[in-house]
XYZ file of N, CA and C in Angstrom:
525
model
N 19.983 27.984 29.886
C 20.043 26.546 30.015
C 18.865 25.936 29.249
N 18.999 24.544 28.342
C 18.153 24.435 27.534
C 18.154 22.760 28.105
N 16.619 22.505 28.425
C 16.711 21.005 28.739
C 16.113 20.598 28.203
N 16.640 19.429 27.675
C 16.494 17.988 26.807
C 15.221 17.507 27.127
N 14.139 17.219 26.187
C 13.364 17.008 26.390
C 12.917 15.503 26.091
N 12.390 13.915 26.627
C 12.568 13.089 26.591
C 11.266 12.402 25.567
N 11.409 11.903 24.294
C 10.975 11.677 23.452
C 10.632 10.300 23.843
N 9.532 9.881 23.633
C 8.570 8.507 23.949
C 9.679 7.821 22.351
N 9.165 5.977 22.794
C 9.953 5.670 21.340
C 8.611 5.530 20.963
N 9.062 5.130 19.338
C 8.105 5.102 18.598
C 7.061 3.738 18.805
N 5.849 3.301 18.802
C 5.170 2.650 19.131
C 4.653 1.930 17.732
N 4.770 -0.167 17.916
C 4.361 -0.107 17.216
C 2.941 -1.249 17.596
N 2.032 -0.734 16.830
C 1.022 -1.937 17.029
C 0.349 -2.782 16.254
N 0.513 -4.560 16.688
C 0.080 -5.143 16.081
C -1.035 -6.057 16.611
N -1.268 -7.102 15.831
C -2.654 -7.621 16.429
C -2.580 -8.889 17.350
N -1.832 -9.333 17.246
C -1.454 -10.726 17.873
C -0.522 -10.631 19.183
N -0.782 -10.819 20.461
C 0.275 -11.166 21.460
C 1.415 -11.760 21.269
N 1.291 -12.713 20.560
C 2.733 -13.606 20.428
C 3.316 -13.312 19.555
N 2.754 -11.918 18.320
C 4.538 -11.615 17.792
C 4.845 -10.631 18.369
N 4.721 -10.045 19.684
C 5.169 -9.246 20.203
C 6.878 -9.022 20.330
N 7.048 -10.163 20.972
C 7.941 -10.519 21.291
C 9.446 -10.637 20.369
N 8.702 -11.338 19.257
C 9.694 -11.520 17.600
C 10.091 -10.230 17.487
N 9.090 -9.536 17.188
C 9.061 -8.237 16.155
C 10.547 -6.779 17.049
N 9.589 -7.169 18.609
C 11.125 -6.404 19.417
C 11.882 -6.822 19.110
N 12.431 -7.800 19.167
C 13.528 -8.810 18.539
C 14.387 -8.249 17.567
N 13.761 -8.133 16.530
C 13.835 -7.209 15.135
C 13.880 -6.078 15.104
N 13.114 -5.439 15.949
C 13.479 -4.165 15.819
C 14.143 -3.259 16.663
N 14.566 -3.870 17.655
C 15.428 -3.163 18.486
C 14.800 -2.368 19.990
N 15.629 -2.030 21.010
C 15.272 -1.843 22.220
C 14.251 -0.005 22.004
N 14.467 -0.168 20.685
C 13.957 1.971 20.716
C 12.882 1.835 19.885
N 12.097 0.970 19.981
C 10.850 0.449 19.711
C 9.790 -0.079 21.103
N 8.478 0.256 20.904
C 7.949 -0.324 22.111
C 6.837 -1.191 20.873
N 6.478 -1.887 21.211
C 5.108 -3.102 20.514
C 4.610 -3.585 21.741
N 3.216 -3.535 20.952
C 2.021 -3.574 21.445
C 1.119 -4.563 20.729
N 0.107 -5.027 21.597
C -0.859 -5.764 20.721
C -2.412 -5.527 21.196
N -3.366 -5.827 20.056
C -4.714 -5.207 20.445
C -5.272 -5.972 20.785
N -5.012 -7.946 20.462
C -5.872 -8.424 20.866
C -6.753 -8.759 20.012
N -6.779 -8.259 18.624
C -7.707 -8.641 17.668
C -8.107 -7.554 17.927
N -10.030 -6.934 17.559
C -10.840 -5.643 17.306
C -10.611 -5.108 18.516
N -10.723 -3.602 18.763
C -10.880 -3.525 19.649
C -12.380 -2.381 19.922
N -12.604 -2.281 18.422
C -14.588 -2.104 18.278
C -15.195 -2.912 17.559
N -16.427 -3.311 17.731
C -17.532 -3.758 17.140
C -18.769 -3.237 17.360
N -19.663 -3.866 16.329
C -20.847 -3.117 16.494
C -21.788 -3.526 18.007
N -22.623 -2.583 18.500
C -22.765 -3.337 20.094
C -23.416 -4.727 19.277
N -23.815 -4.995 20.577
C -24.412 -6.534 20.884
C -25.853 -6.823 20.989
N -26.564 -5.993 21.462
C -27.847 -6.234 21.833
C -28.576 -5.395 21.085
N -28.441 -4.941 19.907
C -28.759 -4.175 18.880
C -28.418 -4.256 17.708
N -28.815 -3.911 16.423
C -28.468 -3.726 14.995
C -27.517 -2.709 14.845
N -27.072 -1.722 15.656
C -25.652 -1.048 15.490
C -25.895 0.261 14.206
N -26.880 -0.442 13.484
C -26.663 0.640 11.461
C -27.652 1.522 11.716
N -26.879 2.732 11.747
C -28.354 4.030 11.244
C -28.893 3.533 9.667
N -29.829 3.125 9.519
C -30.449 3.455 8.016
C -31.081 3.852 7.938
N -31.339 4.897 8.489
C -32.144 6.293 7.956
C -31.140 7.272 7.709
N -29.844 7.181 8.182
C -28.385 8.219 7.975
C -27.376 7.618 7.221
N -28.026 6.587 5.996
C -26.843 6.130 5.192
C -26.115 4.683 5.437
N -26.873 4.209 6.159
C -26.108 2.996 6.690
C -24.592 2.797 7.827
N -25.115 4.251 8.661
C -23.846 4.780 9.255
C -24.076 3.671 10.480
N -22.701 2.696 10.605
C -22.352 2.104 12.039
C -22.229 3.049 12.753
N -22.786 2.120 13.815
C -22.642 2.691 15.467
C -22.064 1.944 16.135
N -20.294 2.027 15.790
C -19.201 1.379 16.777
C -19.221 1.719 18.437
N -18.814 0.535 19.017
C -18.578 0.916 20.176
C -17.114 0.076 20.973
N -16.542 0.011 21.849
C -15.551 -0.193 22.255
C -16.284 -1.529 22.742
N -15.429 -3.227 22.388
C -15.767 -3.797 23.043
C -15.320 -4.424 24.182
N -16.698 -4.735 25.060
C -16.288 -5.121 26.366
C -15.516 -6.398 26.417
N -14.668 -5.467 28.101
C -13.697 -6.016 28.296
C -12.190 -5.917 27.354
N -12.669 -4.824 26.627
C -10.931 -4.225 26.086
C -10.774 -2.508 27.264
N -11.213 -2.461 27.562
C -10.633 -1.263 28.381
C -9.300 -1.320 29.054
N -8.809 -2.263 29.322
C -7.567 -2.639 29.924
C -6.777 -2.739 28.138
N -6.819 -2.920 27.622
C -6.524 -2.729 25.978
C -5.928 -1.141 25.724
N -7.588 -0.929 25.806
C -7.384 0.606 25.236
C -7.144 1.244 26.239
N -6.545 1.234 27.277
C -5.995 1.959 27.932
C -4.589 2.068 27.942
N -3.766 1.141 27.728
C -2.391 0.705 27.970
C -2.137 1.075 26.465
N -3.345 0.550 25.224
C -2.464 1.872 23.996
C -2.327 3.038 24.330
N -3.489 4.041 24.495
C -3.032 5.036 24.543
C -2.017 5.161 25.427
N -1.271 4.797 26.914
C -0.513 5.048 27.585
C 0.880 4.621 26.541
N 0.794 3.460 25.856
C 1.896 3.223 25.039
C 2.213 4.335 23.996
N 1.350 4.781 23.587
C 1.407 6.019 22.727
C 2.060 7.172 23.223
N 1.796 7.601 24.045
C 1.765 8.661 25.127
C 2.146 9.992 24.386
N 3.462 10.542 24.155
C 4.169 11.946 23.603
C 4.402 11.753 22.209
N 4.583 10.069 22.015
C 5.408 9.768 20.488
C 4.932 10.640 19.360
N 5.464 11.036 18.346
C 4.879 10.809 17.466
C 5.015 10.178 16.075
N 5.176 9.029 16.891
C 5.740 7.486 15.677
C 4.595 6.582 15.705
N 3.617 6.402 15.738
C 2.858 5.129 15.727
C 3.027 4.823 13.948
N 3.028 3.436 14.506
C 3.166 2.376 13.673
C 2.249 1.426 13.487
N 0.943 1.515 12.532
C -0.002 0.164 13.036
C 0.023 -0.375 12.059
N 0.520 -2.252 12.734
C 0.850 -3.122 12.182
C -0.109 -3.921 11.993
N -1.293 -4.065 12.446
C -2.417 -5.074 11.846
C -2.027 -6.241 11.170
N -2.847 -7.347 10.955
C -2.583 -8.534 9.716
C -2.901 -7.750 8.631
N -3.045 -7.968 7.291
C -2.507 -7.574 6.552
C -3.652 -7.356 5.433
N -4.887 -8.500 6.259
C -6.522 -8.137 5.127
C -7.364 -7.068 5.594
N -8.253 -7.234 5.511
C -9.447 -6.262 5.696
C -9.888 -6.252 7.523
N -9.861 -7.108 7.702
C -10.006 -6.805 9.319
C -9.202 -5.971 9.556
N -8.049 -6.360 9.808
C -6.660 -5.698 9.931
C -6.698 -4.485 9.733
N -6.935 -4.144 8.329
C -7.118 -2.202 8.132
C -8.217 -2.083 8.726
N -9.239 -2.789 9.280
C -10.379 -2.248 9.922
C -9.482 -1.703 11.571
N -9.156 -2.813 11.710
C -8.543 -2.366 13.492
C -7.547 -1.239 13.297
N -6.719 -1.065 12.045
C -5.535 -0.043 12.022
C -6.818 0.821 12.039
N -7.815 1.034 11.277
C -8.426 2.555 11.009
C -9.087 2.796 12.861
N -9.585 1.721 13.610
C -10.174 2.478 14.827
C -8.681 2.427 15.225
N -8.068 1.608 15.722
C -6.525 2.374 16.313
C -5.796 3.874 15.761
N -6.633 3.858 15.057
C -5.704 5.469 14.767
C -6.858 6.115 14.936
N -8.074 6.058 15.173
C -9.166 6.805 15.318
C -9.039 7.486 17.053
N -8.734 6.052 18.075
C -8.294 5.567 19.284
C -7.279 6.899 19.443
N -5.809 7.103 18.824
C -4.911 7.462 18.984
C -4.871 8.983 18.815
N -5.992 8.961 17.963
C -6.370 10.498 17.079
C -5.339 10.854 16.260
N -5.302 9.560 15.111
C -4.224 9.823 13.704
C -5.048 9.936 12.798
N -4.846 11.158 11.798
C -5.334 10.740 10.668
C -5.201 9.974 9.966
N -6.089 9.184 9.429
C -5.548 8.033 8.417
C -4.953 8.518 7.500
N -4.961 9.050 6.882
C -4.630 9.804 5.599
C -2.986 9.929 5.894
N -2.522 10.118 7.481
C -1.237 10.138 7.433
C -0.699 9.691 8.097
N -1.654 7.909 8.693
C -1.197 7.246 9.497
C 0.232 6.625 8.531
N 1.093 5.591 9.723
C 1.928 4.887 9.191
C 1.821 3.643 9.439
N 1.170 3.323 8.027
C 0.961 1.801 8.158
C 1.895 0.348 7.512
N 1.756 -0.512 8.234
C 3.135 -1.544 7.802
C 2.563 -2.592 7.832
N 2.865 -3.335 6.511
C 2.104 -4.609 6.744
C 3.203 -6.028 6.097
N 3.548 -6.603 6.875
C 4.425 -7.802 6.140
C 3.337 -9.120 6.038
N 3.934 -10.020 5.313
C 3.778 -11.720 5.656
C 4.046 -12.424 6.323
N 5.302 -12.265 6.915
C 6.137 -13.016 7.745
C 7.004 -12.492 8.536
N 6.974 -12.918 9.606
C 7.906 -12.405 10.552
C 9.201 -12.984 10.433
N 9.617 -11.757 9.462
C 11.471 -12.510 9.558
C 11.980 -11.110 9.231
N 13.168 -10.762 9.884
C 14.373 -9.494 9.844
C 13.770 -8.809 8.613
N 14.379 -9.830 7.939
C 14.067 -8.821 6.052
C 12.679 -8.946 5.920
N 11.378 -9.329 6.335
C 10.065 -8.841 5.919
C 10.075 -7.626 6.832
N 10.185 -6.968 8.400
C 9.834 -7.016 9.099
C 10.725 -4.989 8.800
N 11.920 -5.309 8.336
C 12.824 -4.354 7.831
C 11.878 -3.653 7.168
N 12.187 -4.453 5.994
C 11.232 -3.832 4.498
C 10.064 -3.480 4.983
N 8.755 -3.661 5.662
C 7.639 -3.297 6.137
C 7.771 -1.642 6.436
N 8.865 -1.761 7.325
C 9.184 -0.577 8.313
C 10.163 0.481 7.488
N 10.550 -0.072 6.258
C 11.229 1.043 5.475
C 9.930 1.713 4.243
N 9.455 1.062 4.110
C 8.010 1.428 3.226
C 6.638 1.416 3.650
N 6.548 2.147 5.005
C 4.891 2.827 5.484
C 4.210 3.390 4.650
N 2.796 3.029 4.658
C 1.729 3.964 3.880
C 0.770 3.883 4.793
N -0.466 4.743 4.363
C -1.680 5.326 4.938
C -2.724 3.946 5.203
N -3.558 4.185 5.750
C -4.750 2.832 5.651
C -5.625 2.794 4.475
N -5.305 1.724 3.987
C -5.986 1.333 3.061
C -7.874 1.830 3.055
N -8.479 3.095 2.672
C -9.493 2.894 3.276
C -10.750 2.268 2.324
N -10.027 1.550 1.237
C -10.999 0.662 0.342
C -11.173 -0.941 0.966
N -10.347 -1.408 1.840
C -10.271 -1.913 2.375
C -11.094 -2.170 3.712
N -11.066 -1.031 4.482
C -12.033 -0.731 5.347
C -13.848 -0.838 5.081
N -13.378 0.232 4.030
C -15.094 0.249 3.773
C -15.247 -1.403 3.421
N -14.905 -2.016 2.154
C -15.082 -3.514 2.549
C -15.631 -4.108 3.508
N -14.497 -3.991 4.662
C -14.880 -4.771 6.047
C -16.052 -4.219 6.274
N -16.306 -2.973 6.237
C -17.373 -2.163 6.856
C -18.829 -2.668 6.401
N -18.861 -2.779 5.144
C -19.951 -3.386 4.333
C -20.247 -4.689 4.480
N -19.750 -5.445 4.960
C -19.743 -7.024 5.557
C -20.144 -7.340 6.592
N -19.542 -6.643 7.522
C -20.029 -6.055 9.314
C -21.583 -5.640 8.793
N -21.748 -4.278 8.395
C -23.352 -4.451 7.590
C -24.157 -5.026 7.499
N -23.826 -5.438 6.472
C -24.711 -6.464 5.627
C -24.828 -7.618 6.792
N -23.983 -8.298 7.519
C -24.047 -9.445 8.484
C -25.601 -8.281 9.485
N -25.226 -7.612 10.286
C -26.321 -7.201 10.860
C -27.777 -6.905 9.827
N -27.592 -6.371 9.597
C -28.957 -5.989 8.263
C -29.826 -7.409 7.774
N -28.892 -8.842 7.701
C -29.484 -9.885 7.079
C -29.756 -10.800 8.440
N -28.355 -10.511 9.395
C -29.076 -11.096 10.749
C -30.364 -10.868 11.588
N -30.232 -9.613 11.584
C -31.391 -8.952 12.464
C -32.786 -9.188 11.854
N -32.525 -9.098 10.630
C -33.744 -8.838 10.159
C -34.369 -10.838 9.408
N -33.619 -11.692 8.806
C -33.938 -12.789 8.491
C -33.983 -13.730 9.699
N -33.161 -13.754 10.523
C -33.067 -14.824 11.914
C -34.592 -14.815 12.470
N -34.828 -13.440 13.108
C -35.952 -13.779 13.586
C -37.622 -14.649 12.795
N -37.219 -14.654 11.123
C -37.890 -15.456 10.610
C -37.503 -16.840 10.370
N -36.734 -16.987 10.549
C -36.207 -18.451 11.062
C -36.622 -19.358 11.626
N -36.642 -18.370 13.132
C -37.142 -18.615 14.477
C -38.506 -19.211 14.463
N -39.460 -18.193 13.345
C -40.978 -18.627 13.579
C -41.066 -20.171 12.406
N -40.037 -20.065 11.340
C -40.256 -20.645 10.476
C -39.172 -22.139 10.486
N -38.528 -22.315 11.070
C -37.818 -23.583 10.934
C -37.117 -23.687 12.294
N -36.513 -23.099 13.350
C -36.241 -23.301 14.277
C -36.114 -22.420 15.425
N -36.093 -22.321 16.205
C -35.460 -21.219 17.308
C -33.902 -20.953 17.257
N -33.357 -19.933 17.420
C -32.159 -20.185 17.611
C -31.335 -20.068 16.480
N -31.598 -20.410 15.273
C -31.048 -20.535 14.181
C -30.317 -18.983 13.893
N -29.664 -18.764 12.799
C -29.120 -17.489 12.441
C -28.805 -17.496 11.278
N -28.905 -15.897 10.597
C -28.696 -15.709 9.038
C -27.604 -15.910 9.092
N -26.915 -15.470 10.234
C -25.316 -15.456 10.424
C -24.809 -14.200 9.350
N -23.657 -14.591 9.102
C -22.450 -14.532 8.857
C -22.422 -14.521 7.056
N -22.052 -13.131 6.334
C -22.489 -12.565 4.560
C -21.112 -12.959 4.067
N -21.035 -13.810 3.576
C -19.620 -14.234 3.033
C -19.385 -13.269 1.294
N -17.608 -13.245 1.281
C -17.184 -12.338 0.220
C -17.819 -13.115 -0.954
């Protein structure tokens, strides 16, 4: 006797709550979608996050108050082995696909990634008939921005502070 063994559907995840809903729509009941919520790492908070003495290596961490997040992916994930990460479609986006598959324990290299414009049947089709890997030129991008924002925050703000106001910030390293 040989029993059937019950295959998770394929999972897909994107970033936004409210196309949750569309995208099932589109793709049918043998699909599950998911959403992250936007990041679901950043660099901590109460620190500069960058080894630079090891290369400028981030020190991601899960941010608070996604644990209810990252818990219900991986449970959405569970046996499959279909993930689908749908991200928006710039550099954030492949930033969150690369920790969601980090999350999931996919290689990027052979994640399946889908990225449309618009949520309509035929973008949404076509996305899902032509998967590729994560962009990881893309990533590093984001990665170097995230960077550079800490590296110029941490280190210029607090001269700010002594020199023109309290409070002030380097902020934010535009492309």
């Amino acid at each position: 006797m040989v029993l059937a063994m019950a295959v998770s559907k394929p999972l897909v995840v994107v970033e936004s709550p409210t196309k949750v809903r569309t995208i099932k729509k589109y793709l049918g009941k043998d699909y599950n979608v998911a959403a992250t919520v936007g990041h679901i790492k950043d660099l901590p908070g109460k620190e500069m996050g960058i080894d630079v003495e090891n290369g400028f290596k981030p020190k991601y961490k899960y941010i608070p108050g996604k644990q209810k997040v990252v818990k219900t992916l991986k449970q959405a994930a569970g046996d499959t082995n279909d993930v689908y990460l749908a991200p928006d479609p710039d550099r954030e986006g492949e930033a969150i696909a690369w920790h969601l598959a980090e999350l999931l324990g996919i290689d990027p290299r052979s994640a399946k990634r889908v990225v449309f414009n618009a949520i309509t049947r035929d973008e949404i089709q076509r996305a899902f008939s032509n998967p590729h890997q994560i962009d990881m030129n893309k990533v590093d991008a984001q990665q170097a921005r995230w960077i550079l924002d800490r590296l110029v925050g941490y280190k210029i703000s607090p001269l700010l502070w002594k020199k023109v106001r309290r409070g002030l910030s380097a902020g934010r390293v535009q492309s």
